[in-house]
């Protein structure tokens, strides 16, 4: 039986967000977007360490801006996550040269980690059960066999 949205009981914002988050590589997209945002913030830092390479630092703003955009695209269009995550890793590694050593390593690591998480996400994977749940299932199966 196919349930439509009208058949489902109303749920609060928290369960609705959990359901939305479970159907996409949420943490990967979020980390990639945060990495891009961090690098953009370090571009505006008033430090003497700040580097700018290229046409007035254009690449220093372009790459993290694209990282931020790809992170949001992973969140809102998870069907294309493989392309977005591969592009995100390449852009993150490119910020090493163009954007203050990748936002002083923090933005670079956030971007690479988020892209790898998005790349490895499987949409139809069954949720993992904890160790206790597996033990309970095993003991219930074993108890059921001895009683028969």
PDB file of C-alpha atoms in Angstrom:
ATOM      1  CA  UNK A   1       0.000   0.000   0.000  1.00  0.00           C
ATOM      2  CA  UNK A   2       1.430   3.335  -1.040  1.00  0.00           C
ATOM      3  CA  UNK A   3       1.161   6.122   1.515  1.00  0.00           C
ATOM      4  CA  UNK A   4       0.810   9.675   0.355  1.00  0.00           C
ATOM      5  CA  UNK A   5       1.541  12.758   2.396  1.00  0.00           C
ATOM      6  CA  UNK A   6      -2.177  13.113   3.169  1.00  0.00           C
ATOM      7  CA  UNK A   7      -2.285   9.565   4.655  1.00  0.00           C
ATOM      8  CA  UNK A   8       0.706  10.094   6.942  1.00  0.00           C
ATOM      9  CA  UNK A   9       0.057  11.496  10.389  1.00  0.00           C
ATOM     10  CA  UNK A  10       1.391  15.017  10.945  1.00  0.00           C
ATOM     11  CA  UNK A  11       4.781  15.143  12.508  1.00  0.00           C
ATOM     12  CA  UNK A  12       6.717  17.911  14.178  1.00  0.00           C
ATOM     13  CA  UNK A  13       9.636  19.785  12.641  1.00  0.00           C
ATOM     14  CA  UNK A  14      12.285  17.657  14.333  1.00  0.00           C
ATOM     15  CA  UNK A  15      11.149  14.250  12.966  1.00  0.00           C
ATOM     16  CA  UNK A  16      10.516  15.862   9.574  1.00  0.00           C
ATOM     17  CA  UNK A  17      14.080  17.220   9.540  1.00  0.00           C
ATOM     18  CA  UNK A  18      15.466  13.812  10.557  1.00  0.00           C
ATOM     19  CA  UNK A  19      13.556  12.170   7.721  1.00  0.00           C
ATOM     20  CA  UNK A  20      14.841  14.790   5.249  1.00  0.00           C
ATOM     21  CA  UNK A  21      18.400  14.442   6.551  1.00  0.00           C
ATOM     22  CA  UNK A  22      18.330  10.633   6.324  1.00  0.00           C
ATOM     23  CA  UNK A  23      17.621  10.730   2.581  1.00  0.00           C
ATOM     24  CA  UNK A  24      20.745  12.695   1.607  1.00  0.00           C
ATOM     25  CA  UNK A  25      24.479  12.912   2.435  1.00  0.00           C
ATOM     26  CA  UNK A  26      23.814  15.610   5.030  1.00  0.00           C
ATOM     27  CA  UNK A  27      27.116  15.665   6.910  1.00  0.00           C
ATOM     28  CA  UNK A  28      29.182  15.546   3.732  1.00  0.00           C
ATOM     29  CA  UNK A  29      27.380  18.489   2.160  1.00  0.00           C
ATOM     30  CA  UNK A  30      27.439  20.442   5.408  1.00  0.00           C
ATOM     31  CA  UNK A  31      31.179  19.939   5.940  1.00  0.00           C
ATOM     32  CA  UNK A  32      31.969  20.898   2.344  1.00  0.00           C
ATOM     33  CA  UNK A  33      29.869  24.069   2.635  1.00  0.00           C
ATOM     34  CA  UNK A  34      31.458  24.915   5.998  1.00  0.00           C
ATOM     35  CA  UNK A  35      34.918  24.415   4.505  1.00  0.00           C
ATOM     36  CA  UNK A  36      34.127  26.829   1.691  1.00  0.00           C
ATOM     37  CA  UNK A  37      32.671  29.337   4.134  1.00  0.00           C
ATOM     38  CA  UNK A  38      35.714  29.084   6.410  1.00  0.00           C
ATOM     39  CA  UNK A  39      38.096  29.721   3.532  1.00  0.00           C
ATOM     40  CA  UNK A  40      36.024  32.724   2.419  1.00  0.00           C
ATOM     41  CA  UNK A  41      36.230  34.103   5.959  1.00  0.00           C
ATOM     42  CA  UNK A  42      40.013  33.695   6.073  1.00  0.00           C
ATOM     43  CA  UNK A  43      40.276  35.642   2.820  1.00  0.00           C
ATOM     44  CA  UNK A  44      38.948  38.673   4.678  1.00  0.00           C
ATOM     45  CA  UNK A  45      41.280  38.164   7.660  1.00  0.00           C
ATOM     46  CA  UNK A  46      43.284  41.223   8.627  1.00  0.00           C
ATOM     47  CA  UNK A  47      46.458  39.256   9.176  1.00  0.00           C
ATOM     48  CA  UNK A  48      49.896  39.881   7.748  1.00  0.00           C
ATOM     49  CA  UNK A  49      50.029  36.185   6.770  1.00  0.00           C
ATOM     50  CA  UNK A  50      47.303  36.453   4.125  1.00  0.00           C
ATOM     51  CA  UNK A  51      48.379  35.469   0.620  1.00  0.00           C
ATOM     52  CA  UNK A  52      46.725  36.435  -2.642  1.00  0.00           C
ATOM     53  CA  UNK A  53      47.685  34.761  -5.898  1.00  0.00           C
ATOM     54  CA  UNK A  54      46.241  35.418  -9.321  1.00  0.00           C
ATOM     55  CA  UNK A  55      44.242  38.306 -10.708  1.00  0.00           C
ATOM     56  CA  UNK A  56      43.772  40.305  -7.499  1.00  0.00           C
ATOM     57  CA  UNK A  57      43.070  37.057  -5.666  1.00  0.00           C
ATOM     58  CA  UNK A  58      40.103  36.119  -7.893  1.00  0.00           C
ATOM     59  CA  UNK A  59      40.846  32.408  -7.612  1.00  0.00           C
ATOM     60  CA  UNK A  60      41.076  32.828  -3.852  1.00  0.00           C
ATOM     61  CA  UNK A  61      37.402  33.810  -3.818  1.00  0.00           C
ATOM     62  CA  UNK A  62      36.202  31.648  -6.714  1.00  0.00           C
ATOM     63  CA  UNK A  63      37.284  28.228  -5.407  1.00  0.00           C
ATOM     64  CA  UNK A  64      35.816  28.525  -1.897  1.00  0.00           C
ATOM     65  CA  UNK A  65      32.666  30.079  -3.353  1.00  0.00           C
ATOM     66  CA  UNK A  66      32.266  27.045  -5.591  1.00  0.00           C
ATOM     67  CA  UNK A  67      32.945  24.767  -2.601  1.00  0.00           C
ATOM     68  CA  UNK A  68      30.129  26.465  -0.725  1.00  0.00           C
ATOM     69  CA  UNK A  69      27.832  26.091  -3.731  1.00  0.00           C
ATOM     70  CA  UNK A  70      28.724  22.398  -4.192  1.00  0.00           C
ATOM     71  CA  UNK A  71      28.051  21.716  -0.520  1.00  0.00           C
ATOM     72  CA  UNK A  72      24.575  23.194  -0.869  1.00  0.00           C
ATOM     73  CA  UNK A  73      23.988  21.273  -4.108  1.00  0.00           C
ATOM     74  CA  UNK A  74      24.907  18.030  -2.349  1.00  0.00           C
ATOM     75  CA  UNK A  75      22.312  18.824   0.299  1.00  0.00           C
ATOM     76  CA  UNK A  76      19.504  19.783  -2.054  1.00  0.00           C
ATOM     77  CA  UNK A  77      20.267  17.593  -5.097  1.00  0.00           C
ATOM     78  CA  UNK A  78      21.737  14.339  -3.729  1.00  0.00           C
ATOM     79  CA  UNK A  79      21.189  12.445  -6.987  1.00  0.00           C
ATOM     80  CA  UNK A  80      24.305  14.120  -8.454  1.00  0.00           C
ATOM     81  CA  UNK A  81      26.444  13.685  -5.329  1.00  0.00           C
ATOM     82  CA  UNK A  82      29.234  11.771  -7.092  1.00  0.00           C
ATOM     83  CA  UNK A  83      30.015  14.583  -9.518  1.00  0.00           C
ATOM     84  CA  UNK A  84      29.663  17.243  -6.836  1.00  0.00           C
ATOM     85  CA  UNK A  85      31.889  15.389  -4.379  1.00  0.00           C
ATOM     86  CA  UNK A  86      34.680  14.735  -6.892  1.00  0.00           C
ATOM     87  CA  UNK A  87      34.592  18.370  -7.959  1.00  0.00           C
ATOM     88  CA  UNK A  88      34.514  19.403  -4.290  1.00  0.00           C
ATOM     89  CA  UNK A  89      37.659  17.423  -3.491  1.00  0.00           C
ATOM     90  CA  UNK A  90      39.500  18.962  -6.430  1.00  0.00           C
ATOM     91  CA  UNK A  91      38.415  22.470  -5.460  1.00  0.00           C
ATOM     92  CA  UNK A  92      39.371  21.850  -1.837  1.00  0.00           C
ATOM     93  CA  UNK A  93      42.828  20.728  -2.857  1.00  0.00           C
ATOM     94  CA  UNK A  94      43.107  23.734  -5.174  1.00  0.00           C
ATOM     95  CA  UNK A  95      42.572  26.095  -2.255  1.00  0.00           C
ATOM     96  CA  UNK A  96      45.932  24.957  -0.883  1.00  0.00           C
ATOM     97  CA  UNK A  97      47.585  27.206  -3.461  1.00  0.00           C
ATOM     98  CA  UNK A  98      45.009  29.939  -3.972  1.00  0.00           C
ATOM     99  CA  UNK A  99      43.458  30.640  -0.576  1.00  0.00           C
ATOM    100  CA  UNK A 100      45.839  30.998   2.356  1.00  0.00           C
ATOM    101  CA  UNK A 101      46.881  27.350   2.438  1.00  0.00           C
ATOM    102  CA  UNK A 102      43.288  26.207   2.268  1.00  0.00           C
ATOM    103  CA  UNK A 103      42.027  28.479   5.020  1.00  0.00           C
ATOM    104  CA  UNK A 104      45.000  27.622   7.213  1.00  0.00           C
ATOM    105  CA  UNK A 105      44.352  23.875   6.722  1.00  0.00           C
ATOM    106  CA  UNK A 106      40.942  23.957   8.460  1.00  0.00           C
ATOM    107  CA  UNK A 107      38.823  24.716   5.384  1.00  0.00           C
ATOM    108  CA  UNK A 108      40.884  22.325   3.283  1.00  0.00           C
ATOM    109  CA  UNK A 109      40.341  19.452   5.732  1.00  0.00           C
ATOM    110  CA  UNK A 110      36.642  20.239   6.130  1.00  0.00           C
ATOM    111  CA  UNK A 111      36.179  20.299   2.351  1.00  0.00           C
ATOM    112  CA  UNK A 112      38.060  17.063   1.669  1.00  0.00           C
ATOM    113  CA  UNK A 113      36.346  15.241   4.549  1.00  0.00           C
ATOM    114  CA  UNK A 114      32.900  16.430   3.487  1.00  0.00           C
ATOM    115  CA  UNK A 115      33.503  15.472  -0.132  1.00  0.00           C
ATOM    116  CA  UNK A 116      34.662  11.997   0.869  1.00  0.00           C
ATOM    117  CA  UNK A 117      31.615  11.527   3.104  1.00  0.00           C
ATOM    118  CA  UNK A 118      29.305  12.591   0.282  1.00  0.00           C
ATOM    119  CA  UNK A 119      31.063  10.298  -2.181  1.00  0.00           C
ATOM    120  CA  UNK A 120      30.778   7.288   0.104  1.00  0.00           C
ATOM    121  CA  UNK A 121      27.121   7.813   1.051  1.00  0.00           C
ATOM    122  CA  UNK A 122      24.745   5.072  -0.110  1.00  0.00           C
ATOM    123  CA  UNK A 123      21.087   6.097  -0.465  1.00  0.00           C
ATOM    124  CA  UNK A 124      19.400   2.713  -0.019  1.00  0.00           C
ATOM    125  CA  UNK A 125      21.525   1.408   2.809  1.00  0.00           C
ATOM    126  CA  UNK A 126      19.712  -0.014   5.804  1.00  0.00           C
ATOM    127  CA  UNK A 127      20.480   1.849   9.051  1.00  0.00           C
ATOM    128  CA  UNK A 128      23.112   0.218  11.228  1.00  0.00           C
ATOM    129  CA  UNK A 129      21.980  -1.534  14.353  1.00  0.00           C
ATOM    130  CA  UNK A 130      23.914  -1.085  17.544  1.00  0.00           C
ATOM    131  CA  UNK A 131      25.725  -3.864  19.336  1.00  0.00           C
ATOM    132  CA  UNK A 132      22.963  -4.172  21.949  1.00  0.00           C
ATOM    133  CA  UNK A 133      20.263  -4.511  19.298  1.00  0.00           C
ATOM    134  CA  UNK A 134      22.251  -7.248  17.542  1.00  0.00           C
ATOM    135  CA  UNK A 135      22.749  -9.113  20.832  1.00  0.00           C
ATOM    136  CA  UNK A 136      19.052  -8.840  21.672  1.00  0.00           C
ATOM    137  CA  UNK A 137      18.103 -10.172  18.237  1.00  0.00           C
ATOM    138  CA  UNK A 138      20.550 -13.064  18.607  1.00  0.00           C
ATOM    139  CA  UNK A 139      19.345 -13.939  22.089  1.00  0.00           C
ATOM    140  CA  UNK A 140      15.697 -13.731  20.981  1.00  0.00           C
ATOM    141  CA  UNK A 141      16.441 -16.083  18.089  1.00  0.00           C
ATOM    142  CA  UNK A 142      18.316 -18.462  20.383  1.00  0.00           C
ATOM    143  CA  UNK A 143      15.591 -18.385  23.032  1.00  0.00           C
ATOM    144  CA  UNK A 144      12.929 -19.071  20.418  1.00  0.00           C
ATOM    145  CA  UNK A 145      14.814 -22.145  19.161  1.00  0.00           C
ATOM    146  CA  UNK A 146      15.189 -23.723  22.598  1.00  0.00           C
ATOM    147  CA  UNK A 147      11.523 -23.308  23.516  1.00  0.00           C
ATOM    148  CA  UNK A 148      10.215 -25.125  20.432  1.00  0.00           C
TER     149      UNK A 148
END
